[in-house]
PDB file of C-alpha atoms in Angstrom:
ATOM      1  CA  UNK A  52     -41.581 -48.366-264.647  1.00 56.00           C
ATOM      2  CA  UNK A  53     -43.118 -47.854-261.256  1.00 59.00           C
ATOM      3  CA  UNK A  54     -39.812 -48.145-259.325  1.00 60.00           C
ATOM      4  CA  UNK A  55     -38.127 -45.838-261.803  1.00 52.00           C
ATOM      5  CA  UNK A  56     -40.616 -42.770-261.193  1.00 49.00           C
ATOM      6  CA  UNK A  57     -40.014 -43.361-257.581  1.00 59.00           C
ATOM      7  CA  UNK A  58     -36.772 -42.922-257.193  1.00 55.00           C
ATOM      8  CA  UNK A  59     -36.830 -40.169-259.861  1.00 53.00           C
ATOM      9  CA  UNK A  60     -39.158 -38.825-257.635  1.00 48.00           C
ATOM     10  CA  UNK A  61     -37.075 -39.105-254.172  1.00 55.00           C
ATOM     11  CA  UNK A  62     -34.422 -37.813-255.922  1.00 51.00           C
ATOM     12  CA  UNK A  63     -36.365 -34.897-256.246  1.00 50.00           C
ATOM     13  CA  UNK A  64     -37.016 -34.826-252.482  1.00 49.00           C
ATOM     14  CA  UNK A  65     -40.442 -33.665-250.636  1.00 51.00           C
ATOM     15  CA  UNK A  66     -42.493 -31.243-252.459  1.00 51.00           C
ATOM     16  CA  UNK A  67     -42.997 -27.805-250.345  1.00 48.00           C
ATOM     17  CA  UNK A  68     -46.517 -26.753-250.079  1.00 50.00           C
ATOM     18  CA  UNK A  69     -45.734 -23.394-248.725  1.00 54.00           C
ATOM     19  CA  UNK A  70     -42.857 -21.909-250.808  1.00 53.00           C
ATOM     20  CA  UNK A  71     -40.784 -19.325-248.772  1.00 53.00           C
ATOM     21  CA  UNK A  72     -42.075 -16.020-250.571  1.00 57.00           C
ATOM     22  CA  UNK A  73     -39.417 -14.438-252.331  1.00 54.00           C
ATOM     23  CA  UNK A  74     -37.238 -11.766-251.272  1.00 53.00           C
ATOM     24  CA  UNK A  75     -38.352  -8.179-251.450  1.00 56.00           C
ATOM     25  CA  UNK A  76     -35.556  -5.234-251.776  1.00 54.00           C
ATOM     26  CA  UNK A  77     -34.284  -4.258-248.862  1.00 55.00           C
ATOM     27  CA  UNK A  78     -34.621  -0.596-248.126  1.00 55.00           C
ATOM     28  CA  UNK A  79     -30.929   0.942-248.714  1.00 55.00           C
ATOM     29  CA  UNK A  80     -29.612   2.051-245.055  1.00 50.00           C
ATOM     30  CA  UNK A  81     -30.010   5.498-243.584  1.00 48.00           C
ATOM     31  CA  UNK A  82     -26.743   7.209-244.534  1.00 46.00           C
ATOM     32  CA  UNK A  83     -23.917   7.988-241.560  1.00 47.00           C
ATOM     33  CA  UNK A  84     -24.294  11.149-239.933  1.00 49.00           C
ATOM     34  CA  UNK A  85     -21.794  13.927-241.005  1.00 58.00           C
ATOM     35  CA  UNK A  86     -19.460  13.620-238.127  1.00 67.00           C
ATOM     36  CA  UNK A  87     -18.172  17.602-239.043  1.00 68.00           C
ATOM     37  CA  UNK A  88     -21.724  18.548-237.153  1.00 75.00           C
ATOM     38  CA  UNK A  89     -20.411  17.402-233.993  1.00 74.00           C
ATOM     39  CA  UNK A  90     -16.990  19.342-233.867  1.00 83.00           C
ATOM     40  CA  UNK A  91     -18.795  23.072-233.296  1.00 83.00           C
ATOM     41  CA  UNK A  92     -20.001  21.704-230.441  1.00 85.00           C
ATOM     42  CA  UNK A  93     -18.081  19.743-229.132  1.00 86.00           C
ATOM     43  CA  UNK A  94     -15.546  22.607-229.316  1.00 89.00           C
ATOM     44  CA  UNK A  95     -17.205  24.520-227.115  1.00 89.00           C
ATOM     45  CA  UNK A  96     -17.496  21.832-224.675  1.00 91.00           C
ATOM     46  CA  UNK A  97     -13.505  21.906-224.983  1.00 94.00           C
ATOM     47  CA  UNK A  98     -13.537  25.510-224.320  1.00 94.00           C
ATOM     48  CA  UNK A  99     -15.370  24.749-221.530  1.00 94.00           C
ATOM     49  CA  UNK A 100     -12.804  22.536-219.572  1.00 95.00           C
ATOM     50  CA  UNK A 101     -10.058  24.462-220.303  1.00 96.00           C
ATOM     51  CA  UNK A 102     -11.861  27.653-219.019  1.00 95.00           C
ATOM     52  CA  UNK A 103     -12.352  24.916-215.485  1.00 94.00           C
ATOM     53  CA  UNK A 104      -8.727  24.259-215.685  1.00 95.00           C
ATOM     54  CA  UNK A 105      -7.729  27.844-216.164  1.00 95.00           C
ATOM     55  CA  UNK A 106     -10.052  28.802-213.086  1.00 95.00           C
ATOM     56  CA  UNK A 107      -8.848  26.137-211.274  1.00 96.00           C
ATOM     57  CA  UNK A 108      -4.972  27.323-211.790  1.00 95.00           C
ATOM     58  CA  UNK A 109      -5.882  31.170-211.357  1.00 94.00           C
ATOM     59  CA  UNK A 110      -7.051  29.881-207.691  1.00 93.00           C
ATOM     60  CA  UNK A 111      -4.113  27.855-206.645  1.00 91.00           C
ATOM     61  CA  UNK A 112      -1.890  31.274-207.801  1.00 90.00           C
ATOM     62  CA  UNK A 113      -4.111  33.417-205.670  1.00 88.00           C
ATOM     63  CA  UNK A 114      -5.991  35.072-208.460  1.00 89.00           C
ATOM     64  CA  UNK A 115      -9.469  34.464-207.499  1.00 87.00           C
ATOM     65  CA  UNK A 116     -10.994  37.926-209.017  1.00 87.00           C
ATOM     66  CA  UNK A 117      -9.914  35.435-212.377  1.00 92.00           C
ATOM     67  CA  UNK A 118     -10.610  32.437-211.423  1.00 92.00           C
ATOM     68  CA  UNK A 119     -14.326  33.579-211.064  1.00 90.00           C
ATOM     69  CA  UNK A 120     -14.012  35.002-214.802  1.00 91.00           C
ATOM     70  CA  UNK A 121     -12.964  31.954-216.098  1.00 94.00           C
ATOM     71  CA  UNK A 122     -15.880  29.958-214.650  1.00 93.00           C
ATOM     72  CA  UNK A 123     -18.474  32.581-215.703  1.00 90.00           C
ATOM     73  CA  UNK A 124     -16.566  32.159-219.143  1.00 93.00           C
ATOM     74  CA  UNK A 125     -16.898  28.281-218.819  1.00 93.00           C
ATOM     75  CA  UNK A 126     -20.589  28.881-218.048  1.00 90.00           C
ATOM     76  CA  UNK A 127     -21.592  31.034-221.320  1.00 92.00           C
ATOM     77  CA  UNK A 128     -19.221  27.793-223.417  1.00 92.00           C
ATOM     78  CA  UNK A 129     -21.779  25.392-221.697  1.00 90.00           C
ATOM     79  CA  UNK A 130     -24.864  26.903-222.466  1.00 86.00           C
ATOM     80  CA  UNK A 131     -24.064  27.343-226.237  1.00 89.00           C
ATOM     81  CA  UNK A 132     -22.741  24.141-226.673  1.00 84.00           C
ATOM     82  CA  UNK A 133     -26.335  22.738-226.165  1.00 80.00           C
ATOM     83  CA  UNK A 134     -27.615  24.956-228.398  1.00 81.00           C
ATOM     84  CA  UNK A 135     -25.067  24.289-231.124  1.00 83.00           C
ATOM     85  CA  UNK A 136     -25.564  20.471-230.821  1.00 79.00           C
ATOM     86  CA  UNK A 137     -29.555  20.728-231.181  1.00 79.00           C
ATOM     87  CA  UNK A 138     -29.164  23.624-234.090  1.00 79.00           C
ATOM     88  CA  UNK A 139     -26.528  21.371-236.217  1.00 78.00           C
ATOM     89  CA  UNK A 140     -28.555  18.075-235.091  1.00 80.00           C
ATOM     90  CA  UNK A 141     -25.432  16.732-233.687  1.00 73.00           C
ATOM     91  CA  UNK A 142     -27.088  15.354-230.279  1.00 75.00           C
ATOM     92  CA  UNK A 143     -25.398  12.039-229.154  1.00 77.00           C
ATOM     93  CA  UNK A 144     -24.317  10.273-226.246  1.00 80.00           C
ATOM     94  CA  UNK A 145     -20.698  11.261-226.409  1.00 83.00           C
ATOM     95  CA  UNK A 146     -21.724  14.526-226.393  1.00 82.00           C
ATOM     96  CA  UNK A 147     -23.746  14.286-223.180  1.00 83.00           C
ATOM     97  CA  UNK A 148     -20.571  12.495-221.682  1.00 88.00           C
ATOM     98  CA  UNK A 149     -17.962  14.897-222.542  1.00 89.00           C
ATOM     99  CA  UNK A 150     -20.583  17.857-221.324  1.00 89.00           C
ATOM    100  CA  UNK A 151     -20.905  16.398-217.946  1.00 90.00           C
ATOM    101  CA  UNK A 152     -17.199  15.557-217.667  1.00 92.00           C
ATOM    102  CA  UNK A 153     -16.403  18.992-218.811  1.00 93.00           C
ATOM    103  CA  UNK A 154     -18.809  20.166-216.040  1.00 93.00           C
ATOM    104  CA  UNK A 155     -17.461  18.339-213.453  1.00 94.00           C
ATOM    105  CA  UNK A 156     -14.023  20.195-213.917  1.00 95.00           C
ATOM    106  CA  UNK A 157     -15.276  23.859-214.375  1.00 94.00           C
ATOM    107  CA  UNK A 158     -18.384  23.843-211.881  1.00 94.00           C
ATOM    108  CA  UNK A 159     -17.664  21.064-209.595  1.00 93.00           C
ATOM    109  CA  UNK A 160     -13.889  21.462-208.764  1.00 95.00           C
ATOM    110  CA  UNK A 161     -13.396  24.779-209.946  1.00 94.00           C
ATOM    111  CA  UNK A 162     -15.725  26.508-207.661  1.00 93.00           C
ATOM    112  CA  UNK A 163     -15.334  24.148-204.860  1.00 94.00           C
ATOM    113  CA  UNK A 164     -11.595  25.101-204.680  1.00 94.00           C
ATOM    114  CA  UNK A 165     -12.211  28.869-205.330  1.00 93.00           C
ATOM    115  CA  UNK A 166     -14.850  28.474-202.482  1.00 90.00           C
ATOM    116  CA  UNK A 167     -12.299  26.790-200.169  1.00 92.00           C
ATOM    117  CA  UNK A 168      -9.363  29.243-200.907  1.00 90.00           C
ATOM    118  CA  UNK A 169     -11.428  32.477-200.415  1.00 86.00           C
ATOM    119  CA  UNK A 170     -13.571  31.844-197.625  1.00 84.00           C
ATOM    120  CA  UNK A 171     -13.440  27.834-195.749  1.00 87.00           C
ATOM    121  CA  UNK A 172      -9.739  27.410-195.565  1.00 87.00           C
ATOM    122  CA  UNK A 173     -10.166  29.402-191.777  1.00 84.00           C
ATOM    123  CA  UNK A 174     -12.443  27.004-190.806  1.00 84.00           C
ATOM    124  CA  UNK A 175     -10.995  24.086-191.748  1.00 85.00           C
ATOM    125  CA  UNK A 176     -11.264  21.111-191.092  1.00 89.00           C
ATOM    126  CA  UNK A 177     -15.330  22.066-191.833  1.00 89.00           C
ATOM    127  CA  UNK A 178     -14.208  23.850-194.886  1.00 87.00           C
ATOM    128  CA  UNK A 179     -12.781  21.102-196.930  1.00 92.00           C
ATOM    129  CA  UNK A 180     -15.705  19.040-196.291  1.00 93.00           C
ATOM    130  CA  UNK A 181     -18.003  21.472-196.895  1.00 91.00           C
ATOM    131  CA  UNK A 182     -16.024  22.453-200.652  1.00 92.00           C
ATOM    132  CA  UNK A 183     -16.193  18.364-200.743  1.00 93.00           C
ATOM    133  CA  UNK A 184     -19.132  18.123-200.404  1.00 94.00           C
ATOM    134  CA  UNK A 185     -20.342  20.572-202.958  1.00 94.00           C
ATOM    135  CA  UNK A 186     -17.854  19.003-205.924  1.00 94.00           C
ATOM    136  CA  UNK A 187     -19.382  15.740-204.982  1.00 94.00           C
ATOM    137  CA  UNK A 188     -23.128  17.093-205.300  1.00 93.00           C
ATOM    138  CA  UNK A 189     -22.428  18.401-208.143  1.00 92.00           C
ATOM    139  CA  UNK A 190     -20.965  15.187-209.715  1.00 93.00           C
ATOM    140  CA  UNK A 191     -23.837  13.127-208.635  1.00 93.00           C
ATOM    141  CA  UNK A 192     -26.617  15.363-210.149  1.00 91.00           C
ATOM    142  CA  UNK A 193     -25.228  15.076-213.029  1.00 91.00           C
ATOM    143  CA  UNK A 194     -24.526  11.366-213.036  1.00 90.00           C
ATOM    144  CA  UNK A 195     -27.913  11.145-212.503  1.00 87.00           C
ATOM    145  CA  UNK A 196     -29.033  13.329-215.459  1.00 85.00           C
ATOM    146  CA  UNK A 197     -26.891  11.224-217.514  1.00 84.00           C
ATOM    147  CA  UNK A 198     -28.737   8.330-216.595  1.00 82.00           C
ATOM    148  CA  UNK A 199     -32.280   9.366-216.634  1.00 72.00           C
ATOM    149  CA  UNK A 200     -33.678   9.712-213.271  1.00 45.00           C
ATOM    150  CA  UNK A 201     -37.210  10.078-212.993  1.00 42.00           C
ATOM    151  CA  UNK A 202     -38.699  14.128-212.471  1.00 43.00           C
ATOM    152  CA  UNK A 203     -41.365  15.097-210.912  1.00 44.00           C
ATOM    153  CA  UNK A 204     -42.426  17.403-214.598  1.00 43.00           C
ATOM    154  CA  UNK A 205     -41.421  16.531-217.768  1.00 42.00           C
ATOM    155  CA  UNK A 206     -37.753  16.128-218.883  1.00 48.00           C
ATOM    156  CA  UNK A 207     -37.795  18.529-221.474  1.00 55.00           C
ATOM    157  CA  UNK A 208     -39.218  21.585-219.597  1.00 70.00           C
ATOM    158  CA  UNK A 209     -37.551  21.056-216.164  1.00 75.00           C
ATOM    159  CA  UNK A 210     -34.243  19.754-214.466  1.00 78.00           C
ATOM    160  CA  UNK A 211     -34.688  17.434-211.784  1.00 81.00           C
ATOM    161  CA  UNK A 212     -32.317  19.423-209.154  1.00 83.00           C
ATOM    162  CA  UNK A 213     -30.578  22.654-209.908  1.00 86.00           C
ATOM    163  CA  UNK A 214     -28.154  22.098-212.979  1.00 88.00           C
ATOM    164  CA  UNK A 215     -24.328  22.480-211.380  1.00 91.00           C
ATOM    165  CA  UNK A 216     -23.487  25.499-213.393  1.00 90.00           C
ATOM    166  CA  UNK A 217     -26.295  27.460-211.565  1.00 87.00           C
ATOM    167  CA  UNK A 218     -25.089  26.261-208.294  1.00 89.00           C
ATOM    168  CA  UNK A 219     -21.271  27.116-209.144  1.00 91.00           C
ATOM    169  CA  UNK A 220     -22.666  30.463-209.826  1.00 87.00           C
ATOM    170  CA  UNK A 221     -24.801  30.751-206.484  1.00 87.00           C
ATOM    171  CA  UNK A 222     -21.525  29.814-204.994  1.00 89.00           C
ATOM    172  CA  UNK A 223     -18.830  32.374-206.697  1.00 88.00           C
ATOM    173  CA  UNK A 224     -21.780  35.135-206.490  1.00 84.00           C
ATOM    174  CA  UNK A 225     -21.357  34.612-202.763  1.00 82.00           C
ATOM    175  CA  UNK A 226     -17.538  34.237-202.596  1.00 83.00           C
ATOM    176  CA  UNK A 227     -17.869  37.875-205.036  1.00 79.00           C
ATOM    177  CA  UNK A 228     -20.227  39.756-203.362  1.00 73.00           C
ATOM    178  CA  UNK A 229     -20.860  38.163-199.545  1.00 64.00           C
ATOM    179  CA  UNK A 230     -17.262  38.435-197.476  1.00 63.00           C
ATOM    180  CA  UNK A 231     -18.618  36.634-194.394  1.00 60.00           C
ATOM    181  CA  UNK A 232     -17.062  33.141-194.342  1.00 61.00           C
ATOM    182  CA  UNK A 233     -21.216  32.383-192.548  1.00 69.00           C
ATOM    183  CA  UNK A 234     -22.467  33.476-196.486  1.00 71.00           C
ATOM    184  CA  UNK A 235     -19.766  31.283-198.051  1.00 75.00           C
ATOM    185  CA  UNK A 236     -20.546  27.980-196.427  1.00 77.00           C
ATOM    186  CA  UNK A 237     -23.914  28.460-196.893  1.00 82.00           C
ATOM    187  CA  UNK A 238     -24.291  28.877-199.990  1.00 83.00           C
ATOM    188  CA  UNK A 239     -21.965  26.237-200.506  1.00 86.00           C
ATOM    189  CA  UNK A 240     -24.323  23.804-198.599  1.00 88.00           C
ATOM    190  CA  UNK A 241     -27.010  25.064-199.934  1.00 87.00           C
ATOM    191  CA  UNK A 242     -25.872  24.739-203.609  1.00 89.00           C
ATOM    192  CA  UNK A 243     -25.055  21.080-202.496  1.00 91.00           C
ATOM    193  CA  UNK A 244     -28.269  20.442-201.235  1.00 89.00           C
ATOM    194  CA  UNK A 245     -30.347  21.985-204.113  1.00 88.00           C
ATOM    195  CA  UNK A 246     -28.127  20.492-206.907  1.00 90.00           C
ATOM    196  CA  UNK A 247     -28.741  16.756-205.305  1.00 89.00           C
ATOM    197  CA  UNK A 248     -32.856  17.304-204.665  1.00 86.00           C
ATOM    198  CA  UNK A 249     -35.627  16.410-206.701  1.00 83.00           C
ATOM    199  CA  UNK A 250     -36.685  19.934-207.039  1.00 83.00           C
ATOM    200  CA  UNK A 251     -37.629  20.336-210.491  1.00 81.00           C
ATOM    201  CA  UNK A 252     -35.843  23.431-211.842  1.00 82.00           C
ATOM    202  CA  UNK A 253     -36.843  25.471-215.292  1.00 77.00           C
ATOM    203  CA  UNK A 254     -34.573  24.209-218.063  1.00 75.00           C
ATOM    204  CA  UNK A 255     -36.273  27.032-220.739  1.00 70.00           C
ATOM    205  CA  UNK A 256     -34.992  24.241-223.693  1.00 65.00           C
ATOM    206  CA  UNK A 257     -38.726  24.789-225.130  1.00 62.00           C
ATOM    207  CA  UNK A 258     -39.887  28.181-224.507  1.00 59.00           C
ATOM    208  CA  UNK A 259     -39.539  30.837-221.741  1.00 62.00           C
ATOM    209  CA  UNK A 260     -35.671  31.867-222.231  1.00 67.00           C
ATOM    210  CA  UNK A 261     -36.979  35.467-223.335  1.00 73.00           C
ATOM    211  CA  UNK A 262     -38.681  36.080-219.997  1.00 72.00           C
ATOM    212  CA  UNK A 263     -36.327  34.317-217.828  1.00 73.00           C
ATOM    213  CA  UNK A 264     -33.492  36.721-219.268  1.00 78.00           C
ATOM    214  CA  UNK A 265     -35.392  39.614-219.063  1.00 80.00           C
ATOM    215  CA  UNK A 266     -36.116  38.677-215.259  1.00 78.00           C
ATOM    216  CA  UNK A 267     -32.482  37.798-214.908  1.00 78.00           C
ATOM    217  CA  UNK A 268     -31.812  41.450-216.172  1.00 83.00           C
ATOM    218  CA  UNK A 269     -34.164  43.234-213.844  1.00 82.00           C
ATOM    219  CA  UNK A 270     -32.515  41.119-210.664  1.00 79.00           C
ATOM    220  CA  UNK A 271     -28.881  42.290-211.889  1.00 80.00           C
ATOM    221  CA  UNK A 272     -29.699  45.800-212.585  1.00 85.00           C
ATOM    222  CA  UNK A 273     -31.242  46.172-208.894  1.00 83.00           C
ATOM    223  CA  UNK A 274     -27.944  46.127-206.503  1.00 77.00           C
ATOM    224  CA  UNK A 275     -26.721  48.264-210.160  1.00 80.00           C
ATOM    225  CA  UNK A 276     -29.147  50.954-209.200  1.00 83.00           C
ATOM    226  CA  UNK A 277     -28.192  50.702-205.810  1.00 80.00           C
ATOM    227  CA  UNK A 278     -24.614  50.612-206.110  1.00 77.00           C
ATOM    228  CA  UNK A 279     -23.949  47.568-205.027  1.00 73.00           C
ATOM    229  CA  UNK A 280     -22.872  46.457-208.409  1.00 75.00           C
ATOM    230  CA  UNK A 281     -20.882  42.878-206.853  1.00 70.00           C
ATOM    231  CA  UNK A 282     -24.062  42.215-205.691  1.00 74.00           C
ATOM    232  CA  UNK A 283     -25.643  41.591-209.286  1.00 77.00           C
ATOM    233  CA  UNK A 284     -24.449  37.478-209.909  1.00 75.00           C
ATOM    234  CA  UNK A 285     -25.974  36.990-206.256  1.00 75.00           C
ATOM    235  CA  UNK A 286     -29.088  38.461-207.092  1.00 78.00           C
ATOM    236  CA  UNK A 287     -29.530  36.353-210.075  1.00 81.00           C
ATOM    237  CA  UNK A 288     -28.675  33.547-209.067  1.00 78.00           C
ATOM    238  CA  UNK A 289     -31.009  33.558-205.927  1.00 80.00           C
ATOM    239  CA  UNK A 290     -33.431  34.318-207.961  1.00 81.00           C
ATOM    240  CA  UNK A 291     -33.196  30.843-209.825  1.00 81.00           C
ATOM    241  CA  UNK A 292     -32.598  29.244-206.584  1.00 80.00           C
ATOM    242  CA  UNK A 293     -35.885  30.021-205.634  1.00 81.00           C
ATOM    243  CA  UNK A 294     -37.438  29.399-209.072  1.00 80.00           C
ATOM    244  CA  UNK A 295     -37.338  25.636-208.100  1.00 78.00           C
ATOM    245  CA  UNK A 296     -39.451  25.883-204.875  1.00 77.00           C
ATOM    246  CA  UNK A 297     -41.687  27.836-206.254  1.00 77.00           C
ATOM    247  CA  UNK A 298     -42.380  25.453-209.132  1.00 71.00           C
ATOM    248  CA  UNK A 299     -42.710  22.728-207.129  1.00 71.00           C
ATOM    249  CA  UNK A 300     -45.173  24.903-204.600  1.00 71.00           C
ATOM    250  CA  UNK A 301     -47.063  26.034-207.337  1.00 64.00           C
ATOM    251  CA  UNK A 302     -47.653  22.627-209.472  1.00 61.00           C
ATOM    252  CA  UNK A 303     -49.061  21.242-206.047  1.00 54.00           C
ATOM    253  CA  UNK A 304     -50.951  23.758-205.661  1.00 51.00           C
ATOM    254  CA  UNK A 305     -52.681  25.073-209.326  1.00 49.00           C
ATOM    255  CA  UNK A 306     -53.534  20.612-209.950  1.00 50.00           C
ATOM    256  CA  UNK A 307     -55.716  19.565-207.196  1.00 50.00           C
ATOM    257  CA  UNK A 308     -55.745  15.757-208.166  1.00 52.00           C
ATOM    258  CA  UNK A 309     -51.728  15.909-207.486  1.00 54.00           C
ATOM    259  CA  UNK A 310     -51.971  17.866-204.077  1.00 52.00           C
ATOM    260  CA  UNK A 311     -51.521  15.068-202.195  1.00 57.00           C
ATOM    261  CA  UNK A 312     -49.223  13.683-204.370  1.00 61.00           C
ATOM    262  CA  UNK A 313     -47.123  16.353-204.036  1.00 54.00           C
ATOM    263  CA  UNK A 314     -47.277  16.777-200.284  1.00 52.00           C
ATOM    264  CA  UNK A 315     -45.777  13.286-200.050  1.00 58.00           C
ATOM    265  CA  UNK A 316     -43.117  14.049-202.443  1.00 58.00           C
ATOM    266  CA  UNK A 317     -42.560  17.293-200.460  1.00 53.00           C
ATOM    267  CA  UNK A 318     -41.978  15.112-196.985  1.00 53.00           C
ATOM    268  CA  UNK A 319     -40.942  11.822-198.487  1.00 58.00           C
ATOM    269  CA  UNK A 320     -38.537  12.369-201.627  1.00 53.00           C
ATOM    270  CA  UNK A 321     -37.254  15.800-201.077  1.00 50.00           C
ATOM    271  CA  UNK A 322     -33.820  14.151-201.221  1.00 47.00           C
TER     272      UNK A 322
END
């Protein structure tokens, strides 16, 4: 009888002291996104690079009065398609890539040839690398806002280095209103050298838009009341130019536990 309950026993195999507990319901999974939320914006981003493309063919015809239109166009599609993405809820990664590859086109290229056709081509061969080397700033600043470099202020309230459309517009303001070829490859070098900086730059994505338009508006209508009208996109655009510094200047300044901090930034990692 013994040997019998054994084996019935073994066949019944160890007994488990602690029993798995049993499974609980899984939560159901978080439904898709709506992909249609995407398309408003991502539209826009379209409208975008074919306002680059049409800039960039308006140049090579000898139309650069256009050509400048069609960037300043591309410019107002850029800053709404943001603004559509965050208002929908439609921020992704794709979007961010097909923004900066859009940009690339209509504020790197774009400008640099416009640049090059209106005012460096008569000093060449220092024009094409100066028009190079402003495409090529431009593409690195915003590889490296696609990847996340570290700011000196917080993502969300500043851009580390002026964003590319600003410095396309510094650049055609120039081309516009400046006729010197001196004015043109400056601000083409110095668009290059702002755009690939450090300098943390006012990105107004959580407050401050209001004020910086209504500055914006009382820089434009000054060379207005002059009569100097051209002179308007220059005066705006210098004024965000300097914005930068003056952040940077003033954040050292206002926090005395970062002053030295930021005097080492200013001579060390300035570029």
């Amino acid at each position: 009888i013994s040997g019998v309950l054994r084996a019935e026993l073994g066949a019944l195999g160890p007994r488990d002291e602690n029993p798995a507990p049993a499974p609980k319901d899984e939560p159901p999974a978080p439904a898709a996104p709506q992909r249609w939320r995407a398309w408003p914006a991502n539209a826009a981003t379209f409208l975008n690079l074919f306002s680059g493309l049409g800039a960039i063919l308006a140049t090579s015809s000898g139309s650069l009065g256009l050509a400048a239109a069609l960037i300043g166009a591309a410019a107002f599609f850029d800053l709404i398609d943001g603004r559509l993405a965050r208002a929908l809820k439609a921020e992704g990664p794709l979007g961010v890539q097909l923004d900066s590859l859009a940009d690339v086109v209509s504020f790197g290229v774009a400008p640099a040839l416009l640049v090059y056709f209106a005012k460096l081509q008569a000093i060449d061969p220092m024009g094409f690398i100066l028009a190079a080397l402003f495409a090529a700033a431009g593409a690195f600043r915003l590889a490296r806002f696609n990847v996340g470099a570290a700011s000196p202020r917080p993502s969300g309230n500043f851009f580390t280095g002026m964003p590319i459309p600003l410095g396309a517009g510094l650049v055609v303001a120039a081309v516009l209103a400046l006729p010197l070829i001196p004015a043109a490859w400056s601000a083409a070098a110095l668009a290059a050298l702002v755009m690939a900086s450090r300098i943390p730059y006012p990105s107004f994505k959580k407050g401050g838009f209001a004020l910086a338009a209504a500055s914006a508006a009382v820089a434009a209508l000054i060379p207005v009341a002059l009569g100097a009208p051209l002179l308007a996109p220059a005066a705006v655009a210098t004024l965000y130019l300097l914005s930068g510094p003056a952040v940077w200047i003033y954040t050292g300044i206002e926090d005395s536990d970062r002053r030295a901090q930021f005097q080492a930034e200013l001579k060390r990692k300035a570029f």
